[in-house]
Amino acid sequence: MIVESLPVHARLDQPLKLACGLVLENRLAKAAMTECVADPRTNQPSERHDRLYARWGRGGLGLSITGNVMVDRRYLERTTNVVIDARTDRVALRRWADAAQATGTPTLVQINHPGRQCSVFVTRRPVAPSPVKVDVLGSFATPRALEDHEIDALATRYAEVAGDVVEAGFSGVQIHAAHGYLASQFLSPRTNLRDDRWGGSLENRARFLVEAVRRTRARIGSSVALAVKLNSADFQRGGFEEDDALQVARWLEAEGIDLLEVSGGNYESPALMGIVDERAESTKKREAYFLEFALKVRREVRTPLMLTGGLRSAEVMRSIVADRSVDVIGLARPLALEPDLPRGILSGQIERSAMKPPRTGWKSVDAMIEAGWYGVQIARMADGKEPDPSIGRWRALTSYLGDESVHAVQRAFASP
Ligand SMILES: Cc1cc2nc3c(=O)[nH]c(=O)nc-3n(C[C@H](O)[C@H](O)[C@H](O)COP(=O)(O)O)c2cc1C
């Protein structure tokens, strides 16, 4: 199906109404960034989350998406993730929703399971579709293949978590099916070697995501926002490719999701950060890493599109929303340093994010330095301080690696 009846023009400051009825006051969204500010012994939302999201909420965003929250406390992306389960403090969860949305910024909670990309500081026995280890600096353990009944239960867990956060007052959820985490592992033939109903054909590989989406919708109803973050591709030979992603986007449209965010890459190939191999060299030259793929989706799928990755100048943001290439601009790293950027762009006072990422040229290390550097800025805001652009790359790397090991020790000595 080719979409023909799109309005011809849109502006960054123009509201967008999603199918569920949620209205975004403008087209600038905060993309998910793992906050790493929960206590590693409890993994509860805390005042640090409240302060952080209140700070972002004051920056003029049309939509905010939380960092990934975990569905199972045995398997975390970082030791300091928030976990939503029976032990979650409902009062603290509600406080977080209230703080994030105090200025009227609708906030979605990103739901995730790391699968094989589970921190080695959390467990040496992660789970995944198949026993395929992450090949990054030897820092990940070989996962155990999930049983059929475990996969089925996990799809339901996503829906239960969605129900809990919506009950707490969040405006909706985003299911994380990008960046090589569990749902993305199911989609990729490199990491999903199964020959049962969860593997093999694209339809089977997409079953976990489609089931999670379907069950989530059934749990939260049609008047609450349900978004998905999807990879355009893994940017790896034999991985999840654009044609597959396009078909998955069609299936997600059929499931009636409200917003599709487009990204790409994973830990082994961090295209999401603009770090790509030669095959994908052309994406590096552009400001919007995944625009080409978004345009392909746009031609065939009616679901509102959010594009994230590399967007820095108001001019590019304005033009791709104006010509209806995409509906929403996703910003991550710039907001770790410049929480008021959306207001500045909308008012015409800021033309470009001033952010300058520290890099070494070694892609795996750069991904960690970047994550650490932005992590330090995020932690500052969680502590009520403003970001500090003078933080150096080695401080960032030691923060990335060192904090995780300290937190792992704290976790090990915490009472269950
Ligand atoms: C510190 C940090 C944490 C991130 N955590 C998440 C996350 O929890 N979930 C997610 O989908 N993406 C996460 N990302 C990726 C961003 O959402 C985004 O896709 C990527 O940074 C590219 O957008 P940007 O160029 O605007 O930063 C993270 C990025 C950074 C820098």
Tab-separated table of C-alpha atoms and ligand atoms in Angstrom:
chain	number	residue	atom	x	y	z
A	1	MET	CA	0.000	0.000	0.000
A	2	ILE	CA	1.370	3.423	-0.914
A	3	VAL	CA	0.387	6.296	1.339
A	4	GLU	CA	-0.922	9.155	-0.784
A	5	SER	CA	-3.045	11.376	1.384
A	6	LEU	CA	-0.459	12.980	3.691
A	7	PRO	CA	-0.757	16.675	4.491
A	8	VAL	CA	1.842	18.489	2.420
A	9	HIS	CA	3.488	20.558	5.123
A	10	ALA	CA	4.200	20.426	8.853
A	11	ARG	CA	6.210	22.515	11.313
A	12	LEU	CA	8.342	21.643	14.348
A	13	ASP	CA	6.050	23.647	16.620
A	14	GLN	CA	2.921	22.024	15.244
A	15	PRO	CA	1.059	19.608	17.543
A	16	LEU	CA	0.698	15.973	16.529
A	17	LYS	CA	-2.234	13.839	17.609
A	18	LEU	CA	-1.493	10.114	17.789
A	19	ALA	CA	-4.155	7.512	16.982
A	20	CYS	CA	-4.610	6.791	20.703
A	21	GLY	CA	-5.601	10.455	21.220
A	22	LEU	CA	-2.366	11.613	22.867
A	23	VAL	CA	-1.342	15.063	21.640
A	24	LEU	CA	2.337	16.041	21.358
A	25	GLU	CA	2.543	19.825	21.577
A	26	ASN	CA	5.511	19.900	19.204
A	27	ARG	CA	7.651	17.555	17.124
A	28	LEU	CA	10.781	17.364	19.300
A	29	ALA	CA	11.111	14.211	21.384
A	30	LYS	CA	13.653	12.990	23.854
A	31	ALA	CA	14.756	9.524	22.694
A	32	ALA	CA	15.437	6.888	25.350
A	33	MET	CA	18.714	7.137	27.265
A	34	THR	CA	19.498	4.611	29.948
A	35	GLU	CA	19.777	6.762	33.071
A	36	CYS	CA	21.809	4.421	35.273
A	37	VAL	CA	20.735	6.325	38.364
A	38	ALA	CA	18.793	3.649	40.242
A	39	ASP	CA	20.281	2.101	43.390
A	40	PRO	CA	21.838	-1.194	42.152
A	41	ARG	CA	20.615	-2.986	45.305
A	42	THR	CA	16.944	-2.220	44.697
A	43	ASN	CA	16.590	-0.972	41.093
A	44	GLN	CA	13.717	1.249	42.176
A	45	PRO	CA	12.787	4.579	40.612
A	46	SER	CA	13.942	7.332	42.960
A	47	GLU	CA	14.140	11.073	43.525
A	48	ARG	CA	17.081	11.072	41.127
A	49	HIS	CA	14.734	9.989	38.336
A	50	ASP	CA	12.208	12.618	39.413
A	51	ARG	CA	14.803	15.420	39.296
A	52	LEU	CA	16.236	14.266	35.979
A	53	TYR	CA	12.923	13.999	34.168
A	54	ALA	CA	11.609	17.220	35.693
A	55	ARG	CA	14.731	18.915	34.262
A	56	TRP	CA	14.068	17.498	30.798
A	57	GLY	CA	10.383	18.350	31.150
A	58	ARG	CA	11.294	22.028	31.541
A	59	GLY	CA	13.201	22.045	28.247
A	60	GLY	CA	10.242	22.384	25.883
A	61	LEU	CA	9.936	18.778	24.628
A	62	GLY	CA	6.810	17.561	22.851
A	63	LEU	CA	7.448	13.988	24.039
A	64	SER	CA	9.817	12.285	26.441
A	65	ILE	CA	10.785	8.603	26.433
A	66	THR	CA	12.494	7.132	29.494
A	67	GLY	CA	15.633	5.053	29.384
A	68	ASN	CA	15.008	1.334	29.102
A	69	VAL	CA	13.354	-0.233	32.131
A	70	MET	CA	13.786	-3.942	32.693
A	71	VAL	CA	11.123	-6.624	32.784
A	72	ASP	CA	13.161	-9.188	34.751
A	73	ARG	CA	15.562	-8.258	37.572
A	74	ARG	CA	17.800	-11.236	36.869
A	75	TYR	CA	18.757	-9.753	33.505
A	76	LEU	CA	19.680	-6.078	33.268
A	77	GLU	CA	21.254	-3.921	30.591
A	78	ARG	CA	23.105	-2.013	33.361
A	79	THR	CA	23.281	-2.698	37.085
A	80	THR	CA	21.494	0.605	37.790
A	81	ASN	CA	18.432	0.158	35.550
A	82	VAL	CA	14.927	0.536	36.907
A	83	VAL	CA	13.116	-2.811	37.113
A	84	ILE	CA	9.333	-3.017	37.050
A	85	ASP	CA	8.018	-6.090	38.820
A	86	ALA	CA	6.085	-7.106	41.926
A	87	ARG	CA	8.793	-5.514	44.131
A	88	THR	CA	8.555	-2.103	42.452
A	89	ASP	CA	7.568	0.748	44.753
A	90	ARG	CA	4.271	1.945	43.190
A	91	VAL	CA	4.392	5.272	45.031
A	92	ALA	CA	7.876	5.997	43.667
A	93	LEU	CA	6.738	4.993	40.172
A	94	ARG	CA	3.807	7.390	40.385
A	95	ARG	CA	6.094	10.173	41.655
A	96	TRP	CA	8.371	9.615	38.661
A	97	ALA	CA	5.434	9.841	36.235
A	98	ASP	CA	4.200	13.030	37.939
A	99	ALA	CA	7.640	14.677	37.929
A	100	ALA	CA	8.290	13.825	34.274
A	101	GLN	CA	4.910	15.135	33.178
A	102	ALA	CA	4.573	18.105	35.576
A	103	THR	CA	5.046	20.607	32.745
A	104	GLY	CA	2.696	18.704	30.448
A	105	THR	CA	5.371	16.693	28.577
A	106	PRO	CA	3.814	13.288	27.817
A	107	THR	CA	6.269	10.585	28.844
A	108	LEU	CA	6.485	6.997	27.596
A	109	VAL	CA	8.381	4.293	29.452
A	110	GLN	CA	10.697	2.220	27.293
A	111	ILE	CA	10.326	-1.483	28.044
A	112	ASN	CA	13.273	-3.784	27.429
A	113	HIS	CA	15.012	-7.071	28.142
A	114	PRO	CA	18.719	-7.138	27.264
A	115	GLY	CA	18.870	-10.781	26.159
A	116	ARG	CA	22.506	-11.592	25.332
A	117	GLN	CA	23.509	-7.906	25.735
A	118	CYS	CA	23.160	-8.344	29.474
A	119	SER	CA	25.866	-6.780	31.610
A	120	VAL	CA	28.402	-9.372	32.725
A	121	PHE	CA	28.324	-7.556	36.073
A	122	VAL	CA	24.718	-8.707	36.436
A	123	THR	CA	24.967	-12.357	35.412
A	124	ARG	CA	27.351	-14.729	33.710
A	125	ARG	CA	24.422	-16.734	32.366
A	126	PRO	CA	22.255	-14.430	30.249
A	127	VAL	CA	19.375	-15.719	28.142
A	128	ALA	CA	18.712	-15.132	24.456
A	129	PRO	CA	16.976	-16.680	21.443
A	130	SER	CA	20.122	-18.767	20.742
A	131	PRO	CA	23.518	-19.288	22.412
A	132	VAL	CA	25.314	-16.648	20.335
A	133	LYS	CA	27.710	-14.507	22.370
A	134	VAL	CA	28.166	-10.741	21.888
A	135	ASP	CA	31.569	-10.257	20.262
A	136	VAL	CA	32.779	-7.086	22.011
A	137	LEU	CA	36.071	-7.084	23.968
A	138	GLY	CA	35.213	-10.453	25.512
A	139	SER	CA	32.949	-8.705	27.979
A	140	PHE	CA	29.769	-10.734	27.489
A	141	ALA	CA	28.943	-14.290	28.487
A	142	THR	CA	27.489	-16.965	26.200
A	143	PRO	CA	23.732	-16.947	26.665
A	144	ARG	CA	21.461	-19.909	27.275
A	145	ALA	CA	18.738	-20.389	24.647
A	146	LEU	CA	15.309	-19.551	26.047
A	147	GLU	CA	12.681	-22.314	26.204
A	148	ASP	CA	9.435	-21.902	24.258
A	149	HIS	CA	7.385	-21.333	27.414
A	150	GLU	CA	9.882	-18.729	28.687
A	151	ILE	CA	9.583	-16.743	25.463
A	152	ASP	CA	5.825	-16.837	25.647
A	153	ALA	CA	5.931	-15.665	29.290
A	154	LEU	CA	8.324	-12.836	28.391
A	155	ALA	CA	5.954	-11.436	25.750
A	156	THR	CA	3.336	-11.307	28.509
A	157	ARG	CA	5.833	-9.672	30.909
A	158	TYR	CA	6.215	-6.721	28.510
A	159	ALA	CA	2.429	-6.269	28.630
A	160	GLU	CA	2.338	-6.526	32.438
A	161	VAL	CA	5.057	-3.909	32.804
A	162	ALA	CA	3.156	-1.680	30.382
A	163	GLY	CA	0.040	-2.056	32.508
A	164	ASP	CA	1.952	-1.122	35.664
A	165	VAL	CA	3.537	2.038	34.268
A	166	VAL	CA	0.315	3.239	32.669
A	167	GLU	CA	-1.485	2.674	35.975
A	168	ALA	CA	1.212	4.824	37.606
A	169	GLY	CA	0.313	7.696	35.285
A	170	PHE	CA	2.763	7.521	32.370
A	171	SER	CA	1.250	8.423	28.982
A	172	GLY	CA	2.216	5.112	27.429
A	173	VAL	CA	5.080	2.815	26.574
A	174	GLN	CA	7.669	2.148	23.941
A	175	ILE	CA	8.732	-1.431	23.238
A	176	HIS	CA	12.463	-1.550	22.503
A	177	ALA	CA	12.997	-3.680	19.414
A	178	ALA	CA	16.222	-1.996	18.299
A	179	HIS	CA	19.951	-1.934	19.165
A	180	GLY	CA	20.447	-5.671	19.540
A	181	TYR	CA	18.433	-6.263	22.718
A	182	LEU	CA	16.086	-9.231	23.117
A	183	ALA	CA	13.324	-8.307	20.616
A	184	SER	CA	15.982	-7.221	18.134
A	185	GLN	CA	17.914	-10.483	18.736
A	186	PHE	CA	14.804	-12.429	17.758
A	187	LEU	CA	14.528	-10.402	14.540
A	188	SER	CA	18.114	-11.012	13.426
A	189	PRO	CA	19.108	-14.249	11.686
A	190	ARG	CA	22.631	-13.822	13.128
A	191	THR	CA	21.416	-14.130	16.694
A	192	ASN	CA	18.243	-16.149	16.193
A	193	LEU	CA	19.186	-19.649	15.028
A	194	ARG	CA	15.978	-21.284	16.253
A	195	ASP	CA	13.919	-23.657	14.149
A	196	ASP	CA	10.721	-23.473	16.198
A	197	ARG	CA	7.861	-20.937	15.950
A	198	TRP	CA	10.191	-18.145	17.192
A	199	GLY	CA	12.864	-18.567	14.506
A	200	GLY	CA	13.531	-19.277	10.834
A	201	SER	CA	11.212	-17.251	8.610
A	202	LEU	CA	10.877	-13.495	9.146
A	203	GLU	CA	7.326	-14.083	10.325
A	204	ASN	CA	8.641	-16.427	13.023
A	205	ARG	CA	11.516	-14.108	13.979
A	206	ALA	CA	9.066	-11.224	14.339
A	207	ARG	CA	6.632	-13.299	16.411
A	208	PHE	CA	8.100	-12.288	19.766
A	209	LEU	CA	7.819	-8.570	18.965
A	210	VAL	CA	4.352	-8.870	17.437
A	211	GLU	CA	3.123	-10.908	20.424
A	212	ALA	CA	4.603	-8.420	22.899
A	213	VAL	CA	2.934	-5.551	21.027
A	214	ARG	CA	-0.411	-7.348	20.722
A	215	ARG	CA	-0.502	-8.343	24.393
A	216	THR	CA	0.591	-4.866	25.453
A	217	ARG	CA	-2.196	-3.265	23.450
A	218	ALA	CA	-4.698	-5.692	24.946
A	219	ARG	CA	-3.439	-4.752	28.435
A	220	ILE	CA	-3.304	-0.935	28.098
A	221	GLY	CA	-6.208	-0.392	25.680
A	222	SER	CA	-6.466	1.742	22.576
A	223	SER	CA	-6.459	5.148	24.267
A	224	VAL	CA	-2.891	4.895	25.614
A	225	ALA	CA	0.230	5.390	23.511
A	226	LEU	CA	2.062	2.301	22.307
A	227	ALA	CA	5.285	2.985	20.397
A	228	VAL	CA	8.018	0.700	19.055
A	229	LYS	CA	11.695	1.460	18.428
A	230	LEU	CA	12.908	-0.605	15.468
A	231	ASN	CA	16.246	-1.036	13.746
A	232	SER	CA	16.374	-0.151	10.076
A	233	ALA	CA	19.156	-2.764	9.977
A	234	ASP	CA	21.854	-4.268	12.201
A	235	PHE	CA	24.572	-3.149	9.750
A	236	GLN	CA	26.136	-6.604	9.930
A	237	ARG	CA	26.527	-9.186	7.216
A	238	GLY	CA	23.769	-11.767	7.480
A	239	GLY	CA	21.883	-9.682	10.026
A	240	PHE	CA	18.493	-7.960	10.055
A	241	GLU	CA	18.253	-6.014	6.784
A	242	GLU	CA	16.170	-3.101	5.540
A	243	ASP	CA	13.696	-5.211	3.565
A	244	ASP	CA	12.999	-7.242	6.714
A	245	ALA	CA	12.577	-4.058	8.727
A	246	LEU	CA	10.145	-2.674	6.176
A	247	GLN	CA	8.000	-5.794	6.432
A	248	VAL	CA	8.099	-5.659	10.239
A	249	ALA	CA	6.992	-1.997	10.034
A	250	ARG	CA	3.988	-3.100	7.951
A	251	TRP	CA	3.091	-5.725	10.557
A	252	LEU	CA	3.430	-3.166	13.351
A	253	GLU	CA	1.127	-0.813	11.461
A	254	ALA	CA	-1.404	-3.645	11.244
A	255	GLU	CA	-1.130	-4.047	15.030
A	256	GLY	CA	-2.144	-0.390	15.361
A	257	ILE	CA	0.918	1.036	17.101
A	258	ASP	CA	0.847	4.820	17.610
A	259	LEU	CA	4.434	5.749	16.810
A	260	LEU	CA	7.352	3.984	15.129
A	261	GLU	CA	10.848	5.179	16.023
A	262	VAL	CA	13.558	4.299	13.536
A	263	SER	CA	17.143	3.607	14.627
A	264	GLY	CA	19.812	0.998	13.794
A	265	GLY	CA	22.825	-1.009	14.945
A	266	ASN	CA	23.765	-2.892	18.116
A	267	TYR	CA	26.730	-3.340	20.503
A	268	GLU	CA	28.826	-5.073	17.818
A	269	SER	CA	27.986	-2.471	15.182
A	270	PRO	CA	27.071	0.789	16.946
A	271	ALA	CA	25.427	2.554	13.997
A	272	LEU	CA	22.978	4.146	16.443
A	273	MET	CA	25.841	6.419	17.548
A	274	GLY	CA	26.926	7.138	13.973
A	275	ILE	CA	29.780	4.615	14.240
A	276	VAL	CA	29.469	2.413	11.171
A	277	ASP	CA	31.464	0.029	8.988
A	278	GLU	CA	32.390	0.724	5.345
A	279	ARG	CA	29.227	-0.893	4.041
A	280	ALA	CA	27.187	1.798	5.707
A	281	GLU	CA	29.628	4.646	5.095
A	282	SER	CA	27.022	6.784	3.367
A	283	THR	CA	24.946	7.014	6.545
A	284	LYS	CA	27.872	8.644	8.381
A	285	LYS	CA	28.006	11.582	6.031
A	286	ARG	CA	24.456	12.602	6.729
A	287	GLU	CA	23.180	14.249	9.820
A	288	ALA	CA	20.179	11.953	10.050
A	289	TYR	CA	21.685	8.466	10.080
A	290	PHE	CA	18.534	6.530	9.170
A	291	LEU	CA	16.608	9.009	7.045
A	292	GLU	CA	16.819	6.940	3.870
A	293	PHE	CA	15.127	4.010	5.556
A	294	ALA	CA	12.509	6.271	7.166
A	295	LEU	CA	11.590	7.518	3.706
A	296	LYS	CA	11.055	3.942	2.521
A	297	VAL	CA	8.788	3.249	5.489
A	298	ARG	CA	6.988	6.522	4.894
A	299	ARG	CA	6.039	5.516	1.368
A	300	GLU	CA	4.271	2.390	2.564
A	301	VAL	CA	3.195	2.771	6.171
A	302	ARG	CA	0.796	5.263	7.751
A	303	THR	CA	2.067	4.981	11.328
A	304	PRO	CA	3.570	8.298	12.522
A	305	LEU	CA	7.361	8.120	12.314
A	306	MET	CA	10.015	9.317	14.736
A	307	LEU	CA	13.578	9.493	13.437
A	308	THR	CA	16.486	9.323	15.882
A	309	GLY	CA	20.224	9.367	15.338
A	310	GLY	CA	22.566	12.232	14.513
A	311	LEU	CA	20.066	15.060	14.250
A	312	ARG	CA	21.776	18.257	15.349
A	313	SER	CA	20.740	21.279	13.264
A	314	ALA	CA	17.395	23.039	13.415
A	315	GLU	CA	17.525	23.438	9.651
A	316	VAL	CA	17.594	19.676	8.977
A	317	MET	CA	14.962	19.027	11.661
A	318	ARG	CA	12.674	21.685	10.212
A	319	SER	CA	13.103	20.474	6.655
A	320	ILE	CA	12.434	16.758	7.247
A	321	VAL	CA	9.333	17.543	9.276
A	322	ALA	CA	8.238	20.217	6.776
A	323	ASP	CA	8.384	17.841	3.813
A	324	ARG	CA	6.700	15.122	5.893
A	325	SER	CA	9.651	12.740	5.644
A	326	VAL	CA	9.050	12.071	9.351
A	327	ASP	CA	6.655	13.369	12.005
A	328	VAL	CA	8.807	13.514	15.123
A	329	ILE	CA	12.504	14.311	15.658
A	330	GLY	CA	14.227	12.100	18.227
A	331	LEU	CA	17.098	13.635	20.203
A	332	ALA	CA	19.254	11.741	22.679
A	333	ARG	CA	22.877	12.827	23.256
A	334	PRO	CA	22.252	16.559	22.731
A	335	LEU	CA	19.720	16.500	25.554
A	336	ALA	CA	22.234	15.014	27.982
A	337	LEU	CA	24.225	18.198	27.565
A	338	GLU	CA	21.617	20.748	26.505
A	339	PRO	CA	18.304	19.997	28.200
A	340	ASP	CA	16.875	23.332	26.988
A	341	LEU	CA	17.704	22.633	23.341
A	342	PRO	CA	14.067	21.978	22.279
A	343	ARG	CA	12.905	25.350	23.597
A	344	GLY	CA	15.875	27.067	21.929
A	345	ILE	CA	15.150	25.423	18.578
A	346	LEU	CA	11.429	26.125	18.708
A	347	SER	CA	11.988	29.780	19.594
A	348	GLY	CA	14.580	30.162	16.843
A	349	GLN	CA	17.325	31.065	19.347
A	350	ILE	CA	19.401	27.924	18.776
A	351	GLU	CA	20.293	26.763	15.274
A	352	ARG	CA	22.491	23.816	16.170
A	353	SER	CA	23.317	21.568	19.090
A	354	ALA	CA	26.750	22.526	20.437
A	355	MET	CA	27.515	18.955	21.476
A	356	LYS	CA	30.966	17.602	20.542
A	357	PRO	CA	31.353	13.870	21.141
A	358	PRO	CA	34.765	12.684	22.406
A	359	ARG	CA	36.139	9.897	20.183
A	360	THR	CA	39.262	7.738	19.830
A	361	GLY	CA	38.471	6.147	16.465
A	362	TRP	CA	38.192	2.634	17.963
A	363	LYS	CA	34.501	1.965	17.552
A	364	SER	CA	33.826	-0.336	20.508
A	365	VAL	CA	35.752	1.893	22.918
A	366	ASP	CA	34.121	5.008	21.490
A	367	ALA	CA	30.705	3.580	22.160
A	368	MET	CA	31.682	3.089	25.833
A	369	ILE	CA	33.304	6.522	26.136
A	370	GLU	CA	30.224	8.126	24.669
A	371	ALA	CA	27.862	6.187	26.896
A	372	GLY	CA	30.021	7.087	29.918
A	373	TRP	CA	30.343	10.756	28.991
A	374	TYR	CA	26.639	11.247	28.537
A	375	GLY	CA	26.012	9.083	31.568
A	376	VAL	CA	28.053	11.477	33.707
A	377	GLN	CA	25.999	14.426	32.420
A	378	ILE	CA	22.747	12.587	33.101
A	379	ALA	CA	23.884	11.722	36.640
A	380	ARG	CA	24.670	15.406	37.244
A	381	MET	CA	21.121	16.392	36.335
A	382	ALA	CA	19.747	13.584	38.488
A	383	ASP	CA	21.690	15.156	41.372
A	384	GLY	CA	20.228	18.588	40.683
A	385	LYS	CA	23.318	19.985	38.886
A	386	GLU	CA	23.645	21.257	35.345
A	387	PRO	CA	25.623	19.278	32.721
A	388	ASP	CA	29.370	20.022	32.415
A	389	PRO	CA	30.849	19.900	28.878
A	390	SER	CA	34.426	19.895	30.237
A	391	ILE	CA	34.210	16.274	31.460
A	392	GLY	CA	37.061	14.390	29.714
A	393	ARG	CA	36.934	11.107	27.776
A	394	TRP	CA	38.973	9.059	30.281
A	395	ARG	CA	36.766	10.165	33.129
A	396	ALA	CA	33.891	9.024	30.898
A	397	LEU	CA	35.460	5.618	30.204
A	398	THR	CA	36.329	4.987	33.846
A	399	SER	CA	32.844	6.039	34.815
A	400	TYR	CA	31.387	3.590	32.267
A	401	LEU	CA	33.550	0.657	33.367
A	402	GLY	CA	34.283	1.563	36.991
A	403	ASP	CA	30.767	2.455	38.088
A	404	GLU	CA	29.437	-0.846	36.801
A	405	SER	CA	31.960	-2.869	38.800
A	406	VAL	CA	31.333	-0.900	42.000
A	407	HIS	CA	27.595	-1.314	41.537
A	408	ALA	CA	28.041	-5.023	40.837
A	409	VAL	CA	29.747	-5.430	44.221
A	410	GLN	CA	26.945	-3.478	45.914
A	411	ARG	CA	24.413	-5.741	44.214
A	412	ALA	CA	26.245	-8.880	45.278
A	413	PHE	CA	26.090	-7.859	48.937
A	414	ALA	CA	22.484	-6.626	48.854
A	415	SER	CA	19.932	-8.762	50.668
A	416	PRO	CA	17.542	-10.431	48.207
B	1	LIG	C1	23.901	7.428	27.326
B	1	LIG	C2	22.980	6.820	26.310
B	1	LIG	C3	22.045	5.901	26.710
B	1	LIG	C4	21.160	5.338	25.775
B	1	LIG	N1	20.193	4.480	26.207
B	1	LIG	C5	19.243	4.042	25.349
B	1	LIG	C6	18.147	3.303	25.820
B	1	LIG	O1	17.984	3.028	27.009
B	1	LIG	N2	17.246	2.903	24.899
B	1	LIG	C7	17.356	3.215	23.565
B	1	LIG	O2	16.491	2.860	22.782
B	1	LIG	N3	18.387	3.924	23.110
B	1	LIG	C8	19.309	4.375	23.962
B	1	LIG	N4	20.320	5.163	23.517
B	1	LIG	C9	20.365	5.499	22.074
B	1	LIG	C10	19.591	6.784	21.796
B	1	LIG	O3	18.212	6.667	22.071
B	1	LIG	C11	19.717	7.179	20.323
B	1	LIG	O4	19.147	6.173	19.518
B	1	LIG	C12	21.168	7.412	19.893
B	1	LIG	O5	21.909	8.075	20.916
B	1	LIG	C13	21.232	8.265	18.619
B	1	LIG	O6	20.565	9.487	18.787
B	1	LIG	P1	21.389	10.861	19.035
B	1	LIG	O7	22.297	11.009	17.849
B	1	LIG	O8	20.345	11.943	19.098
B	1	LIG	O9	22.127	10.683	20.294
B	1	LIG	C14	21.234	5.709	24.406
B	1	LIG	C15	22.192	6.633	24.009
B	1	LIG	C16	23.062	7.187	24.936
B	1	LIG	C17	24.054	8.206	24.487
